[in-house]
mmCIF file of C-alpha atoms and ligand atoms in Angstrom:
data_model
loop_
_atom_site.group_PDB
_atom_site.id
_atom_site.type_symbol
_atom_site.label_atom_id
_atom_site.label_comp_id
_atom_site.label_asym_id
_atom_site.label_seq_id
_atom_site.Cartn_x
_atom_site.Cartn_y
_atom_site.Cartn_z
ATOM 1 C CA MET A 1 69.974 13.177 66.233
ATOM 2 C CA ALA A 2 67.723 12.485 62.733
ATOM 3 C CA PHE A 3 68.589 8.728 62.041
ATOM 4 C CA ILE A 4 70.526 8.088 58.251
ATOM 5 C CA ASP A 5 70.139 5.417 57.074
ATOM 6 C CA GLU A 6 71.447 5.706 53.549
ATOM 7 C CA ILE A 7 74.940 8.038 51.990
ATOM 8 C CA LYS A 8 76.133 7.556 48.824
ATOM 9 C CA ILE A 9 80.309 7.705 49.544
ATOM 10 C CA TYR A 10 83.443 7.856 47.077
ATOM 11 C CA ALA A 11 86.875 6.116 48.470
ATOM 12 C CA LYS A 12 90.175 5.348 46.357
ATOM 13 C CA ALA A 13 93.080 3.022 47.808
ATOM 14 C CA GLY A 14 96.661 4.727 47.466
ATOM 15 C CA ARG A 15 99.098 4.596 45.090
ATOM 16 C CA GLY A 16 101.763 2.550 45.175
ATOM 17 C CA GLY A 17 105.269 4.158 45.120
ATOM 18 C CA ASP A 18 107.029 3.968 42.616
ATOM 19 C CA GLY A 19 110.448 2.159 41.876
ATOM 20 C CA VAL A 20 113.911 4.407 41.373
ATOM 21 C CA VAL A 21 117.070 3.844 39.576
ATOM 22 C CA ARG A 22 120.261 4.048 41.942
ATOM 23 C CA PHE A 23 123.401 2.364 41.914
ATOM 24 C CA ARG A 24 126.143 1.257 44.824
ATOM 25 C CA HIS A 25 129.257 3.748 45.072
ATOM 26 C CA GLU A 26 132.300 2.128 46.191
ATOM 27 C CA LYS A 27 135.436 3.463 46.227
ATOM 28 C CA ASN A 28 136.791 3.780 42.522
ATOM 29 C CA ARG A 29 133.711 2.305 41.238
ATOM 30 C CA GLU A 30 131.170 4.607 40.532
ATOM 31 C CA PHE A 31 128.192 2.606 39.469
ATOM 32 C CA ALA A 32 128.736 -0.901 41.631
ATOM 33 C CA GLY A 33 125.718 -2.330 40.833
ATOM 34 C CA PRO A 34 122.104 -1.970 40.611
ATOM 35 C CA SER A 35 120.778 -0.718 44.565
ATOM 36 C CA GLY A 36 117.277 0.709 43.869
ATOM 37 C CA GLY A 37 114.524 0.054 46.064
ATOM 38 C CA ASP A 38 111.134 -1.033 45.137
ATOM 39 C CA GLY A 39 108.419 0.923 46.195
ATOM 40 C CA GLY A 40 105.752 0.530 49.287
ATOM 41 C CA ARG A 41 102.171 -0.809 48.395
ATOM 42 C CA GLY A 42 99.332 1.942 48.444
ATOM 43 C CA GLY A 43 96.890 1.956 51.465
ATOM 44 C CA SER A 44 93.905 -0.392 50.961
ATOM 45 C CA ILE A 45 90.009 0.198 52.329
ATOM 46 C CA TYR A 46 88.111 -1.670 54.173
ATOM 47 C CA ALA A 47 85.081 -1.405 56.277
ATOM 48 C CA LEU A 48 84.620 -2.007 59.260
ATOM 49 C CA ALA A 49 81.526 -3.030 61.624
ATOM 50 C CA GLU A 50 80.423 -0.829 64.950
ATOM 51 C CA ARG A 51 77.392 -0.678 66.966
ATOM 52 C CA ASN A 52 77.473 2.374 66.434
ATOM 53 C CA VAL A 53 73.928 3.418 64.437
ATOM 54 C CA HIS A 54 74.712 7.340 64.201
ATOM 55 C CA LEU A 55 78.165 6.566 61.965
ATOM 56 C CA LEU A 56 76.346 7.492 58.959
ATOM 57 C CA ALA A 57 75.184 10.657 59.809
ATOM 58 C CA GLN A 58 78.670 11.904 60.458
ATOM 59 C CA TYR A 59 79.655 10.866 57.391
ATOM 60 C CA ARG A 60 77.342 13.880 55.710
ATOM 61 C CA GLY A 61 79.723 15.989 55.709
ATOM 62 C CA ARG A 62 82.930 13.745 54.331
ATOM 63 C CA LYS A 63 81.782 11.639 51.966
ATOM 64 C CA LYS A 64 85.440 11.073 50.469
ATOM 65 C CA PHE A 65 88.127 8.578 51.772
ATOM 66 C CA ILE A 66 91.369 9.115 50.100
ATOM 67 C CA ALA A 67 94.253 5.827 51.474
ATOM 68 C CA LYS A 68 97.761 7.403 51.638
ATOM 69 C CA ARG A 69 100.213 6.505 49.091
ATOM 70 C CA GLY A 70 102.808 3.644 49.413
ATOM 71 C CA GLU A 71 107.008 5.599 49.855
ATOM 72 C CA ASP A 72 108.578 5.205 47.167
ATOM 73 C CA GLY A 73 111.834 3.083 47.081
ATOM 74 C CA LYS A 74 114.867 4.456 48.116
ATOM 75 C CA SER A 75 118.579 4.208 47.546
ATOM 76 C CA ASN A 76 120.760 1.034 49.518
ATOM 77 C CA SER A 77 118.189 -1.112 48.336
ATOM 78 C CA LEU A 78 115.817 -0.130 50.618
ATOM 79 C CA HIS A 79 111.855 -0.855 49.749
ATOM 80 C CA GLY A 80 109.149 2.330 50.517
ATOM 81 C CA ARG A 81 106.669 1.251 53.425
ATOM 82 C CA GLY A 82 103.166 0.495 52.457
ATOM 83 C CA GLY A 83 100.630 3.258 53.454
ATOM 84 C CA LYS A 84 98.681 3.012 55.777
ATOM 85 C CA ASP A 85 94.941 0.888 55.014
ATOM 86 C CA LEU A 86 92.202 3.505 55.766
ATOM 87 C CA ASP A 87 88.930 2.052 58.055
ATOM 88 C CA ILE A 88 86.082 3.264 57.167
ATOM 89 C CA LEU A 89 83.990 2.377 60.177
ATOM 90 C CA LEU A 90 79.749 1.436 59.637
ATOM 91 C CA PRO A 91 76.848 0.469 61.643
ATOM 92 C CA VAL A 92 76.314 -3.159 61.894
ATOM 93 C CA GLY A 93 73.871 -3.626 59.740
ATOM 94 C CA SER A 94 74.920 -2.216 56.712
ATOM 95 C CA LEU A 95 74.673 -3.063 53.666
ATOM 96 C CA ILE A 96 77.614 -1.979 51.365
ATOM 97 C CA THR A 97 77.388 -1.893 47.788
ATOM 98 C CA ASN A 98 80.714 -0.998 45.037
ATOM 99 C CA LEU A 99 78.522 1.760 42.323
ATOM 100 C CA LYS A 100 81.449 0.445 40.072
ATOM 101 C CA THR A 101 81.309 -3.911 40.119
ATOM 102 C CA ASN A 102 77.935 -4.272 41.184
ATOM 103 C CA THR A 103 78.935 -6.371 44.453
ATOM 104 C CA THR A 104 77.007 -6.125 47.948
ATOM 105 C CA LEU A 105 79.097 -6.714 50.957
ATOM 106 C CA SER A 106 77.130 -6.941 53.833
ATOM 107 C CA LEU A 107 78.634 -6.102 57.867
ATOM 108 C CA ASN A 108 76.858 -8.499 60.269
ATOM 109 C CA LYS A 109 78.666 -8.290 63.293
ATOM 110 C CA GLU A 110 80.411 -6.214 65.826
ATOM 111 C CA GLY A 111 84.135 -5.902 64.489
ATOM 112 C CA GLU A 112 83.767 -7.494 60.250
ATOM 113 C CA ARG A 113 86.335 -6.035 58.582
ATOM 114 C CA VAL A 114 85.973 -6.268 55.002
ATOM 115 C CA LEU A 115 88.242 -5.324 51.922
ATOM 116 C CA LEU A 116 87.024 -2.979 49.672
ATOM 117 C CA LEU A 117 89.294 -1.152 47.395
ATOM 118 C CA LYS A 118 93.133 -2.631 47.031
ATOM 119 C CA GLY A 119 95.976 -0.197 47.392
ATOM 120 C CA GLY A 120 97.948 -0.402 44.129
ATOM 121 C CA ALA A 121 101.147 -2.364 43.495
ATOM 122 C CA GLY A 122 104.399 -0.704 44.212
ATOM 123 C CA GLY A 123 106.734 -0.411 41.196
ATOM 124 C CA ARG A 124 109.596 -1.548 40.820
ATOM 125 C CA GLY A 125 113.339 -0.387 41.561
ATOM 126 C CA ASN A 126 116.241 -1.265 39.536
ATOM 127 C CA GLU A 127 117.424 -4.066 41.683
ATOM 128 C CA SER A 128 115.298 -5.761 41.183
ATOM 129 C CA PHE A 129 115.606 -5.580 36.566
ATOM 130 C CA LYS A 130 119.329 -7.118 37.464
ATOM 131 C CA SER A 131 120.317 -10.438 35.760
ATOM 132 C CA SER A 132 123.355 -12.249 34.478
ATOM 133 C CA ILE A 133 122.798 -10.848 31.862
ATOM 134 C CA ASN A 134 122.063 -6.472 32.372
ATOM 135 C CA THR A 135 124.040 -6.363 35.824
ATOM 136 C CA THR A 136 122.949 -2.599 35.630
ATOM 137 C CA PRO A 137 119.832 -1.719 34.883
ATOM 138 C CA LYS A 138 119.322 1.312 34.456
ATOM 139 C CA GLU A 139 114.913 0.969 34.326
ATOM 140 C CA SER A 140 112.355 1.478 37.338
ATOM 141 C CA THR A 141 108.732 1.319 36.842
ATOM 142 C CA SER A 142 106.391 3.720 38.317
ATOM 143 C CA GLY A 143 103.817 2.341 41.018
ATOM 144 C CA ARG A 144 100.375 1.515 39.805
ATOM 145 C CA ASP A 145 96.909 3.117 41.512
ATOM 146 C CA GLY A 146 94.788 1.661 43.952
ATOM 147 C CA GLU A 147 91.308 0.951 43.322
ATOM 148 C CA LYS A 148 88.308 3.637 43.044
ATOM 149 C CA ALA A 149 84.676 3.800 43.560
ATOM 150 C CA PHE A 150 81.777 5.082 44.679
ATOM 151 C CA PHE A 151 79.498 3.169 46.996
ATOM 152 C CA PHE A 152 76.678 2.806 48.116
ATOM 153 C CA ILE A 153 75.854 2.725 51.781
ATOM 154 C CA GLU A 154 72.774 1.459 53.756
ATOM 155 C CA VAL A 155 71.396 0.531 57.003
ATOM 156 C CA GLU A 156 69.449 -2.463 57.799
ATOM 157 C CA LEU A 157 68.183 -2.107 61.848
ATOM 158 C CA ILE A 158 69.334 -4.633 63.729
ATOM 159 C CA ALA A 159 68.037 -3.527 67.525
ATOM 160 C CA ASP A 160 68.857 -5.324 70.299
ATOM 161 C CA ILE A 161 66.021 -4.310 72.356
ATOM 162 C CA GLY A 162 61.992 -3.472 70.902
ATOM 163 C CA PHE A 163 59.931 -1.535 73.221
ATOM 164 C CA ILE A 164 56.447 -2.121 71.835
ATOM 165 C CA GLY A 165 52.987 -1.375 73.046
ATOM 166 C CA LEU A 166 49.689 0.034 72.169
ATOM 167 C CA PRO A 167 49.806 4.339 71.669
ATOM 168 C CA ASN A 168 50.478 6.372 74.854
ATOM 169 C CA ALA A 169 52.509 2.902 77.073
ATOM 170 C CA GLY A 170 55.675 5.448 78.006
ATOM 171 C CA LYS A 171 57.666 3.473 75.143
ATOM 172 C CA THR A 172 59.229 6.785 74.202
ATOM 173 C CA SER A 173 59.437 7.790 77.649
ATOM 174 C CA LEU A 174 61.457 4.922 78.647
ATOM 175 C CA LEU A 175 63.948 5.060 76.062
ATOM 176 C CA ASN A 176 64.956 8.558 77.182
ATOM 177 C CA LYS A 177 65.331 7.321 79.851
ATOM 178 C CA PHE A 178 67.523 4.386 79.387
ATOM 179 C CA THR A 179 69.406 6.002 76.206
ATOM 180 C CA HIS A 180 70.632 9.925 75.325
ATOM 181 C CA ALA A 181 67.783 9.473 73.281
ATOM 182 C CA SER A 182 65.020 12.976 73.170
ATOM 183 C CA GLY A 183 62.041 11.130 71.082
ATOM 184 C CA LYS A 184 59.260 12.902 71.766
ATOM 185 C CA VAL A 185 56.920 12.527 74.986
ATOM 186 C CA GLY A 186 52.964 13.528 74.671
ATOM 187 C CA ASP A 187 49.626 12.431 77.329
ATOM 188 C CA TYR A 188 47.907 11.247 74.268
ATOM 189 C CA PRO A 189 48.008 8.668 71.241
ATOM 190 C CA PHE A 190 50.616 8.263 68.415
ATOM 191 C CA THR A 191 53.540 11.044 69.528
ATOM 192 C CA THR A 192 55.624 8.811 67.976
ATOM 193 C CA LEU A 193 55.297 8.690 63.785
ATOM 194 C CA GLU A 194 59.035 7.398 63.439
ATOM 195 C CA PRO A 195 60.895 5.058 65.515
ATOM 196 C CA ASN A 196 63.215 6.657 67.468
ATOM 197 C CA LEU A 197 66.396 4.817 68.755
ATOM 198 C CA GLY A 198 68.773 4.524 71.189
ATOM 199 C CA GLU A 199 72.236 3.383 72.776
ATOM 200 C CA TYR A 200 71.925 1.123 75.327
ATOM 201 C CA HIS A 201 75.628 -0.205 77.060
ATOM 202 C CA GLY A 202 76.291 -1.252 73.474
ATOM 203 C CA TYR A 203 73.193 -2.400 72.829
ATOM 204 C CA ILE A 204 70.263 -0.200 69.991
ATOM 205 C CA ILE A 205 67.197 -0.499 71.765
ATOM 206 C CA SER A 206 64.234 1.045 69.055
ATOM 207 C CA ASP A 207 61.362 2.430 69.912
ATOM 208 C CA ILE A 208 58.305 2.348 67.138
ATOM 209 C CA PRO A 209 54.905 3.467 67.363
ATOM 210 C CA GLY A 210 51.623 2.493 69.594
ATOM 211 C CA LEU A 211 50.162 -0.585 67.616
ATOM 212 C CA ILE A 212 46.230 -0.889 67.616
ATOM 213 C CA ALA A 213 43.990 -3.531 67.275
ATOM 214 C CA GLY A 214 44.137 -4.337 63.788
ATOM 215 C CA ALA A 215 47.941 -2.834 63.301
ATOM 216 C CA ALA A 216 48.532 -6.021 61.634
ATOM 217 C CA SER A 217 45.863 -5.684 58.639
ATOM 218 C CA GLY A 218 46.662 -1.957 57.999
ATOM 219 C CA LYS A 219 45.734 -0.080 60.975
ATOM 220 C CA GLY A 220 46.561 2.669 62.911
ATOM 221 C CA LEU A 221 50.736 3.406 61.928
ATOM 222 C CA GLY A 222 52.153 0.276 63.197
ATOM 223 C CA HIS A 223 52.181 -1.771 60.202
ATOM 224 C CA LYS A 224 54.934 -0.397 58.962
ATOM 225 C CA PHE A 225 57.056 -0.861 61.733
ATOM 226 C CA LEU A 226 56.185 -4.321 62.934
ATOM 227 C CA ARG A 227 59.009 -5.359 59.866
ATOM 228 C CA HIS A 228 61.928 -2.959 62.218
ATOM 229 C CA ILE A 229 60.785 -5.942 65.282
ATOM 230 C CA LYS A 230 61.382 -9.043 63.112
ATOM 231 C CA ARG A 231 64.850 -8.808 62.976
ATOM 232 C CA THR A 232 64.826 -7.655 66.887
ATOM 233 C CA LYS A 233 66.563 -9.778 69.630
ATOM 234 C CA ILE A 234 63.888 -9.128 72.328
ATOM 235 C CA LEU A 235 60.674 -7.529 72.773
ATOM 236 C CA VAL A 236 59.934 -5.365 76.262
ATOM 237 C CA HIS A 237 56.358 -5.461 75.414
ATOM 238 C CA LEU A 238 54.624 -2.189 77.529
ATOM 239 C CA ILE A 239 51.989 -1.802 79.445
ATOM 240 C CA SER A 240 50.241 1.759 80.969
ATOM 241 C CA LEU A 241 48.354 0.469 83.784
ATOM 242 C CA GLU A 242 45.876 3.369 83.255
ATOM 243 C CA ASN A 243 44.384 0.174 81.635
ATOM 244 C CA GLU A 244 41.370 -0.782 82.926
ATOM 245 C CA ASP A 245 42.635 -4.643 82.296
ATOM 246 C CA PRO A 246 46.331 -4.691 81.274
ATOM 247 C CA LYS A 247 45.996 -8.434 80.561
ATOM 248 C CA LYS A 248 43.852 -7.707 77.985
ATOM 249 C CA ALA A 249 45.685 -4.854 76.657
ATOM 250 C CA TYR A 250 48.640 -7.174 76.046
ATOM 251 C CA GLN A 251 46.914 -9.994 75.104
ATOM 252 C CA ILE A 252 45.457 -7.340 71.930
ATOM 253 C CA ILE A 253 49.002 -7.040 71.076
ATOM 254 C CA ARG A 254 50.352 -10.588 71.156
ATOM 255 C CA GLU A 255 48.030 -10.993 68.760
ATOM 256 C CA GLU A 256 48.432 -8.485 66.344
ATOM 257 C CA LEU A 257 52.328 -10.121 66.937
ATOM 258 C CA LYS A 258 50.645 -13.749 66.013
ATOM 259 C CA GLN A 259 48.583 -12.263 62.694
ATOM 260 C CA TYR A 260 51.538 -10.209 61.310
ATOM 261 C CA ASN A 261 54.108 -12.811 61.776
ATOM 262 C CA GLN A 262 53.795 -16.375 64.576
ATOM 263 C CA GLU A 263 57.763 -16.136 64.938
ATOM 264 C CA LEU A 264 57.343 -12.457 66.716
ATOM 265 C CA LEU A 265 55.449 -14.688 69.121
ATOM 266 C CA ILE A 266 58.167 -16.113 70.368
ATOM 267 C CA LYS A 267 61.142 -14.235 70.490
ATOM 268 C CA PRO A 268 62.576 -13.692 74.178
ATOM 269 C CA GLU A 269 60.112 -11.100 75.815
ATOM 270 C CA ILE A 270 60.023 -8.916 79.010
ATOM 271 C CA VAL A 271 56.787 -7.239 80.006
ATOM 272 C CA VAL A 272 56.009 -4.607 81.772
ATOM 273 C CA LEU A 273 53.708 -2.780 83.387
ATOM 274 C CA THR A 274 54.053 1.468 83.385
ATOM 275 C CA LYS A 275 53.377 4.002 84.986
ATOM 276 C CA ALA A 276 53.359 2.568 88.164
ATOM 277 C CA ASP A 277 53.000 5.833 90.528
ATOM 278 C CA LEU A 278 49.939 6.915 89.453
ATOM 279 C CA VAL A 279 48.797 3.019 91.329
ATOM 280 C CA GLY A 280 48.036 3.609 94.457
ATOM 281 C CA ASP A 281 47.600 0.714 96.057
ATOM 282 C CA PRO A 282 50.291 -1.666 95.956
ATOM 283 C CA ALA A 283 48.493 -4.646 96.475
ATOM 284 C CA TYR A 284 45.942 -3.647 93.240
ATOM 285 C CA LEU A 285 49.285 -3.523 91.342
ATOM 286 C CA LEU A 286 51.056 -6.928 92.982
ATOM 287 C CA GLU A 287 48.105 -8.558 91.344
ATOM 288 C CA GLN A 288 48.054 -6.782 88.266
ATOM 289 C CA VAL A 289 51.779 -8.294 87.828
ATOM 290 C CA ALA A 290 50.516 -12.235 89.555
ATOM 291 C CA ASP A 291 47.942 -11.320 87.154
ATOM 292 C CA ILE A 292 49.642 -11.719 83.391
ATOM 293 C CA LYS A 293 52.858 -13.655 85.040
ATOM 294 C CA LYS A 294 50.555 -16.152 84.738
ATOM 295 C CA ILE A 295 50.581 -16.396 81.070
ATOM 296 C CA ALA A 296 54.172 -14.597 80.431
ATOM 297 C CA ASP A 297 57.740 -14.863 81.641
ATOM 298 C CA VAL A 298 59.020 -12.400 82.866
ATOM 299 C CA VAL A 299 56.823 -9.345 84.609
ATOM 300 C CA LEU A 300 57.694 -6.269 86.047
ATOM 301 C CA ALA A 301 56.148 -2.972 87.180
ATOM 302 C CA VAL A 302 58.090 0.471 86.783
ATOM 303 C CA SER A 303 57.441 3.862 86.475
ATOM 304 C CA ILE A 304 60.186 6.499 85.221
ATOM 305 C CA TYR A 305 60.136 8.560 88.599
ATOM 306 C CA ASP A 306 60.641 5.539 90.587
ATOM 307 C CA ASP A 307 64.853 4.376 90.567
ATOM 308 C CA ASN A 308 65.171 1.314 91.948
ATOM 309 C CA LEU A 309 62.198 -0.087 89.129
ATOM 310 C CA LEU A 310 64.099 1.227 86.645
ATOM 311 C CA ARG A 311 66.997 0.000 87.832
ATOM 312 C CA ALA A 312 65.505 -3.510 88.189
ATOM 313 C CA LEU A 313 64.071 -3.346 84.359
ATOM 314 C CA ASN A 314 67.395 -2.319 83.819
ATOM 315 C CA ASP A 315 69.053 -5.489 84.822
ATOM 316 C CA ALA A 316 65.934 -7.553 83.656
ATOM 317 C CA MET A 317 66.700 -6.182 80.089
ATOM 318 C CA LEU A 318 70.889 -6.309 80.054
ATOM 319 C CA GLU A 319 70.253 -10.371 81.268
ATOM 320 C CA LYS A 320 68.692 -11.278 78.736
ATOM 321 C CA VAL A 321 69.720 -9.281 75.963
ATOM 322 C CA ARG A 322 72.927 -10.902 76.783
ATOM 323 C CA PHE A 323 71.985 -14.320 77.491
ATOM 324 C CA LYS A 324 70.517 -14.514 73.807
ATOM 325 C CA GLU A 325 73.794 -13.035 72.237
ATOM 326 C CA ASP A 326 75.498 -15.860 74.908
ATOM 327 C CA ARG A 327 73.038 -18.324 72.650
ATOM 328 C CA LEU A 328 73.415 -16.867 69.469
ATOM 329 C CA GLN A 329 76.976 -16.795 70.086
ATOM 330 C CA THR A 330 77.284 -20.674 70.978
ATOM 331 C CA GLY A 331 74.150 -22.460 69.138
ATOM 332 C CA PRO A 332 70.926 -22.907 70.473
HETATM 333 N N1 GTP B 1 52.871 8.880 85.676
HETATM 334 C C1 GTP B 1 53.525 8.803 85.377
HETATM 335 N N2 GTP B 1 53.142 9.476 83.629
HETATM 336 C C2 GTP B 1 53.806 8.532 82.911
HETATM 337 C C3 GTP B 1 54.941 7.657 82.865
HETATM 338 N N3 GTP B 1 55.797 7.151 81.766
HETATM 339 C C4 GTP B 1 54.748 8.232 80.723
HETATM 340 N N4 GTP B 1 54.610 8.725 81.180
HETATM 341 C C5 GTP B 1 53.659 9.863 80.883
HETATM 342 O O1 GTP B 1 52.545 8.855 79.330
HETATM 343 C C6 GTP B 1 52.379 9.441 78.611
HETATM 344 C C7 GTP B 1 52.657 8.525 77.510
HETATM 345 O O2 GTP B 1 54.045 9.128 77.069
HETATM 346 P P1 GTP B 1 54.744 8.666 76.010
HETATM 347 O O3 GTP B 1 56.372 8.677 76.144
HETATM 348 O O4 GTP B 1 54.850 9.702 74.860
HETATM 349 O O5 GTP B 1 54.602 7.026 75.560
HETATM 350 P P2 GTP B 1 54.702 6.056 74.379
HETATM 351 O O6 GTP B 1 53.987 5.123 74.206
HETATM 352 O O7 GTP B 1 55.732 7.094 73.847
HETATM 353 O O8 GTP B 1 53.505 6.637 72.897
HETATM 354 P P3 GTP B 1 52.897 7.304 71.207
HETATM 355 O O9 GTP B 1 54.228 7.072 71.039
HETATM 356 O O10 GTP B 1 52.256 7.516 71.339
HETATM 357 O O11 GTP B 1 53.039 5.578 71.368
HETATM 358 C C8 GTP B 1 53.096 11.157 78.194
HETATM 359 O O12 GTP B 1 52.665 12.102 79.266
HETATM 360 C C9 GTP B 1 54.464 10.713 79.480
HETATM 361 O O13 GTP B 1 54.848 11.686 80.083
HETATM 362 C C10 GTP B 1 55.538 7.031 84.179
HETATM 363 O O14 GTP B 1 56.083 6.487 84.792
HETATM 364 N N5 GTP B 1 54.820 8.032 85.033
HETATM 365 MG MG1 MG B 2 56.180 6.761 71.940
#
């Protein structure tokens, strides 16, 4: 699915219900006293953050969000019910600009809910106008309009897991394995030209175009995408075992990360040697893993054709991303 990262919508909160003029009827007394209730408040509009990067795409055909009107007041002093509030579901990482007031709100965490537009107040029924000098008021007021505005919404991607590596390392193939993504895979470098995204156990994996030596200073395609991994929680660094010297391939990319932004080097990382099925000699595989373990923490071998290896990588990724999340919630 195409990834849509900006959209304009119109939203209108509900109008308040009207207050009404009613009188109590008692035996032998037609206008015994005012009993018209107030109108209910109109429904307000909220933005509610969900972990679903495809939400904006769903709104392409539906760009108007209108909340319900409040109920009118009733006789016997009954007030109208409030209109139901309306939640607009938006991806975590959304920046929402009210184009009327020119104010911007952001959604940073799953479940965060912010008020966008207030529903109109309900009108007053005649009972509320009763006083010692006016015991039978015939006045009531109408409900107020709800607030309305156009909004510009843009999503700044906050992926949880970023797949990086040289071109042809097998990044997109693994993304497709672990998520419902169907990114294009090819046996040549730079198959991926735009980031692919996939949902993974409620997290987001992003797969960026291959990086090459010099990427940080503008070579290849990777440069403009390095910014997408700045806010990524963990990095999964893929190295094809087709490389004669996997450790060197690893160091090339690390050097580019460093050139671009030192902080990328301290992100939690998993190093994955890919295409293990192409290696005939199991001893060679162990040797390569051990070699990279000297300079990296978590190192695994994987093949898209080996379910056991895929499962091990799956477990390692979940553990890392969950651990990172706990630390974010409880402080460093
Ligand atoms: N034998 C084998 N081939 C693989 C494996 N994973 C990926 N490939 C192949 O490697 C080639 C590159 O795969 P991609 O997933 O497109 O690699 P990429 O890292 O996304 O490449 P770019 O988008 O160009 O950076 C394709 O021909 C895949 O079929 C694997 O585990 N084993
Ligand atoms: Mg790719």
